[in-house]
Short mmCIF file of C-alpha atoms and ligand atoms in Angstrom, two decimals:
data_model
loop_
_atom_site.label_atom_id
_atom_site.label_comp_id
_atom_site.label_asym_id
_atom_site.label_seq_id
_atom_site.Cartn_x
_atom_site.Cartn_y
_atom_site.Cartn_z
CA MET A 1 -92.04 49.90 -170.77
CA LYS A 2 -93.38 48.70 -167.39
CA LYS A 3 -97.05 47.87 -166.95
CA VAL A 4 -98.72 49.58 -164.00
CA TYR A 5 -102.34 49.08 -162.94
CA TRP A 6 -103.96 52.08 -161.30
CA ILE A 7 -107.12 52.57 -159.29
CA GLU A 8 -108.41 56.11 -159.16
CA GLY A 9 -110.18 55.87 -155.80
CA ASP A 10 -113.07 57.80 -154.27
CA GLY A 11 -113.45 61.30 -152.84
CA ILE A 12 -110.28 63.29 -153.60
CA GLY A 13 -108.89 60.33 -155.63
CA PRO A 14 -109.58 61.84 -159.09
CA GLU A 15 -108.06 65.21 -158.11
CA ILE A 16 -104.82 63.85 -156.66
CA TRP A 17 -104.43 61.50 -159.64
CA LYS A 18 -104.76 64.41 -162.08
CA VAL A 19 -101.64 65.84 -160.44
CA ALA A 20 -99.71 62.68 -159.67
CA ARG A 21 -99.72 60.90 -163.00
CA PRO A 22 -98.25 63.69 -165.15
CA VAL A 23 -95.49 64.19 -162.56
CA LEU A 24 -94.60 60.48 -162.53
CA ASP A 25 -94.71 60.41 -166.35
CA ALA A 26 -92.49 63.51 -166.58
CA ALA A 27 -89.90 61.98 -164.26
CA MET A 28 -89.89 58.79 -166.33
CA ALA A 29 -89.69 60.73 -169.61
CA HIS A 30 -86.63 62.56 -168.28
CA MET A 31 -85.00 59.13 -167.92
CA SER A 32 -86.16 58.19 -171.46
CA GLU A 33 -88.49 55.61 -169.92
CA SER A 34 -92.27 55.29 -169.73
CA LEU A 35 -95.02 53.47 -167.89
CA GLU A 36 -97.92 51.63 -169.47
CA TRP A 37 -100.90 52.69 -167.33
CA THR A 38 -103.97 50.42 -167.22
CA GLU A 39 -106.95 51.50 -165.16
CA LEU A 40 -108.78 49.06 -162.89
CA LEU A 41 -112.15 49.88 -161.40
CA ALA A 42 -112.87 49.79 -157.67
CA GLY A 43 -115.02 51.78 -155.26
CA GLU A 44 -117.76 54.20 -156.34
CA LYS A 45 -116.53 54.43 -159.94
CA ALA A 46 -116.78 50.64 -160.22
CA LEU A 47 -120.20 50.60 -158.60
CA ALA A 48 -121.51 53.14 -161.11
CA ALA A 49 -120.02 51.27 -164.10
CA THR A 50 -120.59 47.63 -163.11
CA GLY A 51 -122.88 47.51 -160.07
CA GLU A 52 -120.05 46.08 -157.94
CA LEU A 53 -117.61 47.87 -155.61
CA LEU A 54 -114.81 45.43 -156.44
CA PRO A 55 -115.50 43.82 -159.85
CA GLN A 56 -114.20 40.36 -160.73
CA ALA A 57 -112.30 41.90 -163.67
CA THR A 58 -110.24 43.97 -161.23
CA LEU A 59 -109.44 40.97 -159.06
CA LYS A 60 -108.55 38.89 -162.11
CA ALA A 61 -106.18 41.52 -163.51
CA LEU A 62 -104.44 41.88 -160.15
CA GLU A 63 -104.00 38.12 -159.89
CA ASN A 64 -101.43 38.28 -162.69
CA ALA A 65 -100.04 41.72 -161.85
CA GLU A 66 -96.76 42.72 -160.25
CA VAL A 67 -97.46 46.36 -159.51
CA ALA A 68 -100.52 48.53 -158.90
CA ILE A 69 -101.11 51.91 -157.31
CA LYS A 70 -104.34 53.15 -155.81
CA GLY A 71 -106.03 56.28 -154.55
CA PRO A 72 -108.11 56.12 -151.36
CA LEU A 73 -111.23 53.93 -151.30
CA GLY A 74 -114.17 54.83 -149.09
CA THR A 75 -115.70 52.35 -146.68
CA PRO A 76 -119.44 52.74 -146.14
CA VAL A 77 -119.98 52.72 -142.36
CA GLY A 78 -122.03 49.73 -141.05
CA GLY A 79 -124.42 47.90 -143.36
CA GLY A 80 -122.30 44.80 -143.83
CA PHE A 81 -119.76 46.36 -146.24
CA ARG A 82 -116.23 45.20 -145.68
CA SER A 83 -113.42 47.68 -146.26
CA LEU A 84 -112.18 47.32 -149.84
CA ASN A 85 -108.65 47.91 -148.60
CA VAL A 86 -108.87 45.02 -146.14
CA THR A 87 -110.49 42.85 -148.83
CA LEU A 88 -107.60 43.54 -151.22
CA ARG A 89 -105.00 42.85 -148.52
CA GLN A 90 -106.58 39.53 -147.57
CA HIS A 91 -107.49 38.37 -151.08
CA PHE A 92 -103.94 38.88 -152.36
CA ASP A 93 -102.17 37.99 -149.09
CA LEU A 94 -100.50 41.42 -149.05
CA TYR A 95 -98.78 40.57 -145.80
CA ALA A 96 -96.31 43.45 -145.50
CA CYS A 97 -97.46 47.04 -145.13
CA ILE A 98 -94.36 49.17 -145.65
CA ARG A 99 -94.36 52.85 -144.72
CA PRO A 100 -91.23 55.02 -144.89
CA VAL A 101 -91.48 57.99 -142.53
CA ARG A 102 -89.20 60.92 -143.25
CA TRP A 103 -89.61 64.65 -142.68
CA ILE A 104 -89.67 67.03 -145.63
CA GLU A 105 -88.10 70.33 -144.66
CA GLY A 106 -90.65 73.09 -144.29
CA THR A 107 -93.65 70.98 -143.36
CA CYS A 108 -95.26 71.63 -140.00
CA SER A 109 -94.45 69.13 -137.26
CA PRO A 110 -95.57 68.93 -133.62
CA VAL A 111 -92.06 67.87 -132.48
CA LEU A 112 -88.90 69.94 -132.04
CA HIS A 113 -86.66 67.78 -134.23
CA PRO A 114 -88.65 66.09 -137.00
CA GLU A 115 -85.43 65.85 -139.05
CA ARG A 116 -84.29 63.09 -136.66
CA VAL A 117 -87.13 60.82 -137.82
CA ASN A 118 -86.08 58.53 -140.66
CA MET A 119 -87.69 55.14 -140.25
CA VAL A 120 -89.33 52.48 -142.38
CA ILE A 121 -92.13 50.55 -140.71
CA PHE A 122 -92.87 46.96 -141.74
CA ARG A 123 -96.31 46.12 -140.37
CA GLU A 124 -97.68 42.57 -140.58
CA ASN A 125 -100.93 42.95 -142.47
CA THR A 126 -102.88 39.68 -142.33
CA GLU A 127 -102.90 38.31 -138.77
CA ASP A 128 -103.41 39.51 -135.20
CA VAL A 129 -106.70 40.96 -133.95
CA TYR A 130 -107.32 42.24 -137.49
CA ALA A 131 -108.03 38.72 -138.75
CA GLY A 132 -111.74 39.54 -138.40
CA ILE A 133 -112.57 36.72 -135.91
CA GLU A 134 -114.75 38.66 -133.51
CA TYR A 135 -118.13 38.06 -131.88
CA ALA A 136 -120.53 40.61 -130.44
CA ALA A 137 -121.36 40.63 -126.73
CA GLY A 138 -124.35 38.40 -126.05
CA SER A 139 -124.27 36.78 -129.52
CA PRO A 140 -124.73 32.99 -129.67
CA GLU A 141 -121.13 32.68 -130.92
CA ALA A 142 -119.67 34.72 -128.03
CA LEU A 143 -121.77 32.83 -125.48
CA LYS A 144 -120.75 29.43 -126.89
CA LEU A 145 -117.08 30.36 -127.14
CA GLY A 146 -117.12 31.83 -123.62
CA ASP A 147 -118.72 28.65 -122.24
CA PHE A 148 -116.11 26.52 -124.00
CA LEU A 149 -113.18 28.59 -122.71
CA ARG A 150 -114.53 28.54 -119.15
CA SER A 151 -115.38 24.85 -119.06
CA GLU A 152 -112.40 23.46 -121.00
CA PHE A 153 -109.60 25.82 -119.96
CA GLY A 154 -110.91 27.47 -116.79
CA ALA A 155 -110.56 30.86 -118.52
CA LYS A 156 -111.90 33.77 -116.49
CA ILE A 157 -114.12 35.36 -119.07
CA ASP A 158 -117.29 37.31 -118.35
CA ARG A 159 -120.51 35.93 -119.85
CA GLU A 160 -121.25 39.42 -121.16
CA ALA A 161 -117.91 39.81 -122.96
CA ALA A 162 -117.53 40.48 -126.65
CA ILE A 163 -114.75 38.15 -127.84
CA GLY A 164 -112.03 38.70 -130.44
CA ILE A 165 -109.34 36.20 -131.43
CA LYS A 166 -105.67 37.09 -132.02
CA PRO A 167 -104.07 34.49 -134.29
CA MET A 168 -100.35 34.92 -134.97
CA THR A 169 -98.14 32.35 -136.67
CA GLU A 170 -94.45 31.57 -137.02
CA LYS A 171 -94.84 31.66 -140.80
CA GLY A 172 -96.60 35.04 -140.79
CA SER A 173 -94.13 36.62 -138.37
CA LYS A 174 -91.02 35.23 -140.06
CA ARG A 175 -91.87 36.26 -143.60
CA LEU A 176 -92.47 39.84 -142.41
CA VAL A 177 -89.23 40.02 -140.43
CA ARG A 178 -87.20 38.47 -143.27
CA ARG A 179 -88.53 41.17 -145.55
CA ALA A 180 -87.57 43.90 -143.07
CA VAL A 181 -84.03 42.52 -142.68
CA ARG A 182 -83.60 42.15 -146.45
CA TYR A 183 -84.69 45.79 -146.84
CA ALA A 184 -82.22 46.98 -144.18
CA LEU A 185 -79.39 45.06 -145.89
CA ALA A 186 -80.29 46.28 -149.38
CA HIS A 187 -80.43 49.91 -148.23
CA GLY A 188 -77.40 49.83 -145.92
CA LEU A 189 -79.51 50.63 -142.86
CA PRO A 190 -78.02 50.04 -139.40
CA SER A 191 -80.79 48.27 -137.45
CA VAL A 192 -84.05 46.36 -137.38
CA THR A 193 -86.16 46.75 -134.24
CA LEU A 194 -88.83 44.12 -133.50
CA VAL A 195 -91.71 45.95 -131.81
CA HIS A 196 -94.06 43.75 -129.76
CA LYS A 197 -96.03 43.49 -126.54
CA GLY A 198 -94.65 40.07 -125.61
CA ASN A 199 -94.30 40.91 -121.92
CA ILE A 200 -98.11 40.73 -121.65
CA MET A 201 -99.21 38.59 -124.63
CA LYS A 202 -96.53 35.95 -124.28
CA PHE A 203 -97.49 33.49 -126.97
CA THR A 204 -98.76 35.82 -129.70
CA GLU A 205 -96.64 38.97 -129.42
CA GLY A 206 -93.94 37.04 -127.56
CA GLY A 207 -94.04 34.52 -130.41
CA PHE A 208 -93.46 37.33 -132.87
CA ARG A 209 -90.34 38.34 -130.92
CA THR A 210 -88.96 34.77 -130.77
CA TRP A 211 -89.75 33.99 -134.42
CA GLY A 212 -88.47 37.42 -135.45
CA TYR A 213 -85.06 36.78 -133.88
CA GLU A 214 -84.94 33.32 -135.50
CA ALA A 215 -85.77 34.77 -138.92
CA ALA A 216 -83.17 37.54 -138.52
CA GLN A 217 -80.49 35.04 -137.53
CA GLU A 218 -81.01 33.20 -140.83
CA PHE A 219 -78.99 36.09 -142.31
CA GLY A 220 -75.87 34.84 -140.49
CA ASP A 221 -72.92 37.22 -140.31
CA ALA A 222 -74.84 40.00 -142.03
CA VAL A 223 -76.67 40.68 -138.75
CA ILE A 224 -75.68 40.98 -135.11
CA LEU A 225 -77.78 40.96 -131.95
CA GLU A 226 -77.85 44.24 -130.04
CA LYS A 227 -76.63 42.60 -126.82
CA GLU A 228 -73.49 41.35 -128.62
CA ALA A 229 -72.86 44.46 -130.70
CA THR A 230 -69.96 46.82 -130.14
CA PRO A 231 -69.05 49.80 -132.37
CA GLU A 232 -66.23 47.66 -133.85
CA ASN A 233 -67.95 44.32 -134.47
CA SER A 234 -71.22 45.78 -135.76
CA ARG A 235 -69.70 47.85 -138.57
CA GLY A 236 -71.43 47.00 -141.87
CA LYS A 237 -73.92 44.70 -140.10
CA VAL A 238 -77.58 45.13 -139.29
CA ILE A 239 -78.17 45.26 -135.53
CA ILE A 240 -81.23 43.24 -134.48
CA ARG A 241 -83.03 44.33 -131.34
CA ASP A 242 -86.50 44.31 -129.86
CA ARG A 243 -88.54 46.84 -127.95
CA ILE A 244 -91.82 46.55 -126.04
CA ALA A 245 -94.39 48.59 -127.98
CA ASP A 246 -95.08 51.19 -125.28
CA ALA A 247 -91.34 51.81 -124.83
CA MET A 248 -91.02 52.12 -128.62
CA PHE A 249 -93.60 54.92 -128.73
CA GLN A 250 -91.50 56.72 -126.14
CA GLU A 251 -88.23 56.13 -128.00
CA ALA A 252 -89.83 57.25 -131.27
CA LEU A 253 -90.41 60.64 -129.64
CA LEU A 254 -87.24 60.91 -127.54
CA HIS A 255 -84.57 59.23 -129.72
CA PRO A 256 -86.02 58.59 -133.19
CA GLU A 257 -82.54 58.76 -134.74
CA GLN A 258 -81.65 55.46 -133.02
CA HIS A 259 -84.13 53.47 -135.11
CA SER A 260 -84.16 52.84 -138.84
CA VAL A 261 -86.31 49.80 -139.69
CA LEU A 262 -89.18 48.68 -137.43
CA ALA A 263 -90.95 45.32 -137.80
CA SER A 264 -94.19 44.85 -135.95
CA PRO A 265 -97.38 42.80 -135.70
CA ASN A 266 -100.54 44.29 -137.16
CA LEU A 267 -102.08 46.34 -134.34
CA ASN A 268 -98.86 47.90 -133.00
CA GLY A 269 -97.79 48.60 -136.55
CA ASP A 270 -101.05 50.36 -137.34
CA TYR A 271 -100.68 52.69 -134.35
CA LEU A 272 -96.97 53.26 -134.94
CA SER A 273 -97.46 54.11 -138.64
CA ASP A 274 -99.92 56.91 -137.91
CA ALA A 275 -98.08 58.20 -134.83
CA LEU A 276 -94.79 58.46 -136.73
CA ALA A 277 -96.52 60.01 -139.75
CA ALA A 278 -97.92 62.68 -137.39
CA GLN A 279 -94.37 63.41 -136.17
CA VAL A 280 -93.35 64.40 -139.70
CA GLY A 281 -96.42 66.31 -140.81
CA GLY A 282 -99.37 63.94 -141.00
CA LEU A 283 -100.91 61.33 -143.26
CA GLY A 284 -101.29 63.73 -146.20
CA MET A 285 -97.53 63.33 -146.72
CA ALA A 286 -97.03 59.63 -145.93
CA PRO A 287 -96.43 57.10 -148.71
CA GLY A 288 -96.99 53.36 -148.40
CA VAL A 289 -97.26 49.98 -150.08
CA ASN A 290 -98.90 46.64 -149.30
CA MET A 291 -96.95 43.66 -150.63
CA SER A 292 -97.20 39.92 -151.08
CA ASP A 293 -94.34 37.90 -152.52
CA SER A 294 -95.59 38.61 -156.06
CA LEU A 295 -97.75 41.76 -155.98
CA ALA A 296 -97.13 45.28 -154.66
CA ILE A 297 -100.04 47.70 -154.32
CA PHE A 298 -98.75 51.21 -153.62
CA GLU A 299 -101.29 53.60 -152.09
CA ALA A 300 -102.09 57.01 -150.75
CA THR A 301 -102.22 56.29 -147.02
CA HIS A 302 -104.94 58.83 -146.18
CA GLY A 303 -108.66 58.33 -146.77
CA THR A 304 -111.05 59.86 -149.27
CA ALA A 305 -111.24 63.22 -147.40
CA PRO A 306 -114.94 63.66 -148.28
CA THR A 307 -115.10 67.27 -147.05
CA ALA A 308 -112.23 68.27 -149.38
CA ALA A 309 -113.46 66.32 -152.42
CA GLY A 310 -114.36 68.30 -155.54
CA LYS A 311 -112.80 71.53 -154.23
CA ASP A 312 -109.34 71.23 -155.82
CA ILE A 313 -107.69 71.67 -152.40
CA ALA A 314 -106.38 68.16 -151.67
CA ASN A 315 -102.71 67.51 -151.02
CA PRO A 316 -101.42 64.99 -153.61
CA CYS A 317 -98.08 64.29 -151.86
CA SER A 318 -98.97 60.92 -150.31
CA LEU A 319 -99.97 59.48 -153.69
CA LEU A 320 -96.98 61.12 -155.40
CA LEU A 321 -94.46 59.84 -152.86
CA SER A 322 -96.07 56.38 -153.07
CA GLY A 323 -95.60 56.71 -156.83
CA ALA A 324 -91.92 57.50 -156.24
CA MET A 325 -91.64 54.33 -154.11
CA MET A 326 -93.24 52.44 -156.97
CA LEU A 327 -90.73 53.81 -159.49
CA GLU A 328 -87.89 52.72 -157.21
CA HIS A 329 -89.47 49.26 -156.85
CA LEU A 330 -89.65 49.01 -160.65
CA GLY A 331 -85.95 49.80 -160.89
CA PHE A 332 -86.24 53.52 -161.75
CA ALA A 333 -84.54 54.96 -158.67
CA ASP A 334 -83.36 58.08 -160.54
CA ALA A 335 -86.91 58.91 -161.63
CA ALA A 336 -88.08 58.33 -158.05
CA ARG A 337 -85.48 60.82 -156.77
CA LEU A 338 -86.69 63.39 -159.33
CA VAL A 339 -90.25 63.13 -158.01
CA GLU A 340 -89.09 63.41 -154.39
CA GLN A 341 -86.89 66.39 -155.22
CA ALA A 342 -89.76 68.14 -156.99
CA VAL A 343 -92.00 67.70 -153.92
CA LYS A 344 -89.25 68.94 -151.58
CA SER A 345 -88.53 71.91 -153.80
CA VAL A 346 -92.15 73.11 -154.14
CA ILE A 347 -92.59 72.77 -150.36
CA ALA A 348 -89.35 74.71 -149.79
CA ASP A 349 -90.83 77.47 -152.01
CA LYS A 350 -93.79 77.55 -149.60
CA THR A 351 -96.35 77.28 -152.39
CA VAL A 352 -98.54 74.56 -150.94
CA THR A 353 -102.07 73.18 -150.59
CA PRO A 354 -104.21 74.55 -147.72
CA ASP A 355 -103.55 71.66 -145.32
CA LEU A 356 -99.79 72.32 -145.52
CA ALA A 357 -100.11 76.12 -145.65
CA ALA A 358 -102.03 76.07 -142.34
CA GLY A 359 -98.86 75.09 -140.47
CA MET A 360 -96.34 77.03 -142.56
CA PRO A 361 -95.88 80.73 -141.69
CA GLY A 362 -95.59 82.91 -144.82
CA ALA A 363 -96.81 80.18 -147.16
CA GLN A 364 -98.81 80.92 -150.29
CA THR A 365 -101.86 78.68 -150.58
CA VAL A 366 -102.32 77.08 -154.00
CA SER A 367 -104.89 74.66 -155.37
CA CYS A 368 -104.17 70.97 -155.88
CA SER A 369 -103.93 71.46 -159.65
CA GLU A 370 -101.65 74.53 -159.32
CA PHE A 371 -99.43 72.54 -156.94
CA GLY A 372 -99.20 69.96 -159.73
CA ARG A 373 -98.16 72.59 -162.30
CA LEU A 374 -95.44 73.84 -159.94
CA LEU A 375 -94.19 70.28 -159.47
CA LEU A 376 -93.95 69.77 -163.23
CA LYS A 377 -91.83 72.92 -163.55
CA LYS A 378 -89.30 71.37 -161.16
CA ILE A 379 -88.73 68.34 -163.37
CA PRO A 380 -86.12 69.03 -166.05
CA GLY A 381 -87.77 68.88 -169.48
P1 NAI B 1 -109.31 60.84 -144.20
O1 NAI B 1 -107.86 60.50 -144.27
O2 NAI B 1 -110.08 60.79 -145.46
O3 NAI B 1 -109.46 62.32 -143.61
C1 NAI B 1 -108.96 62.72 -142.33
C2 NAI B 1 -108.69 64.23 -142.36
O4 NAI B 1 -107.53 64.49 -143.15
C3 NAI B 1 -109.82 65.06 -143.00
O5 NAI B 1 -109.85 66.31 -142.37
C4 NAI B 1 -109.36 65.21 -144.44
O6 NAI B 1 -109.90 66.35 -145.08
C5 NAI B 1 -107.84 65.32 -144.26
N1 NAI B 1 -107.10 64.78 -145.42
C6 NAI B 1 -106.85 63.48 -145.70
N2 NAI B 1 -106.13 63.37 -146.81
C7 NAI B 1 -105.91 64.61 -147.25
C8 NAI B 1 -105.22 65.15 -148.37
N3 NAI B 1 -104.60 64.36 -149.26
N4 NAI B 1 -105.21 66.48 -148.55
C9 NAI B 1 -105.82 67.29 -147.66
N5 NAI B 1 -106.48 66.86 -146.57
C10 NAI B 1 -106.54 65.52 -146.38
O7 NAI B 1 -109.95 59.89 -143.08
P2 NAI B 1 -111.48 59.62 -142.73
O8 NAI B 1 -112.26 60.88 -142.81
O9 NAI B 1 -111.44 58.87 -141.46
O10 NAI B 1 -111.99 58.59 -143.83
C11 NAI B 1 -112.78 58.94 -144.97
C12 NAI B 1 -113.00 57.67 -145.80
O11 NAI B 1 -111.75 57.19 -146.30
C13 NAI B 1 -113.65 56.53 -145.02
O12 NAI B 1 -114.59 55.91 -145.86
C14 NAI B 1 -112.47 55.60 -144.75
O13 NAI B 1 -112.89 54.26 -144.63
C15 NAI B 1 -111.62 55.80 -145.99
N6 NAI B 1 -110.19 55.49 -145.78
C16 NAI B 1 -109.54 54.90 -146.82
C17 NAI B 1 -108.18 54.63 -146.72
C18 NAI B 1 -107.49 54.00 -147.89
O14 NAI B 1 -108.07 53.83 -148.95
N7 NAI B 1 -106.21 53.61 -147.76
C19 NAI B 1 -107.40 54.96 -145.51
C20 NAI B 1 -108.18 55.66 -144.51
C21 NAI B 1 -109.52 55.89 -144.65
#
């Protein structure tokens, strides 16, 4: 029995969990396996029970954990609250945000050929402009830093500028790219594309490109650079290439089938993850995980959907498909396939939650809980 920590989450969290957990348990039971679920408190539920949004007990349990899965956590706007998601990522050094993006037949897509999209994005999660080193325009910090940059380095920087810092390291870039290459090798995928903006930001994004190639070349004969690859010599190897971020957005729309694994710094990766998710039907369907070298926190990638909360209309697929990723990570690939098949099958039947039904001609709208019952019927008993 594998131990799994779970965080219910705010807003629609309780509703999507009510559907997701029985489906994951049914898939495991079919394989004569089971999960040992242990709840951890975070968000509003934690605040009500303990007076804290992220209790010490939760952090302590995760310190020794290997796997957790969470629903969405709300972030109060303004008022000095930090996002709980960002806090978890930084506290546990969850440096790789991994998002597979694949179309499920029947779901509404804004592109003509969503079936050509089949990519896994590896987004660096701890560095870049998201490091939180940022000073407001006119603040003493921004004025002092601006003065220093002007006087010491001759930097052309307006006295009225807000200033953010973009730290990116060899260590941070390499561990992310190694992980992406290992994933491509383990899954027999043909390429890893390093996505960066190194033509403009030469030392940060350009550093990511240089370090990324160095990390990829540590894999020796298992990889080959795109410029050296021919159909003959690249057979069975992972092709390593890079693309400037703006060109990558274009390629993702025009030739998505040419890319399988993408590795990217934080900001590009954030944009790419949501843009690609939109190509295959939106965030309500997209699974994801944030990983360090010892801990993986799987998560629904959407937010708390406050306007849908309490109405039994939320789409539980993102949490469910993240759950399937978790089962695969734990070594239960067959159970993961069962969950994915159940989702595909209920969507093919066109009995779906309102968000999906809106883009699906002839669909029958069902509640979140009814969607869950239909999923359970698809899992052999
Ligand atoms: P959101 O993802 O909650 O909602 C955006 C839109 O998508 C809304 O129309 C919502 O109703 C719809 N939606 C999202 N998930 C859905 C689902 N499963 N089924 C049906 N419809 C769904 O984003 P928003 O409104 O920007 O954020 C709300 C709160 O969630 C904020 O406090 C934000 O900080 C937090 N958030 C948390 C995330 C996480 O825990 N990973 C990620 C994104 C936002």
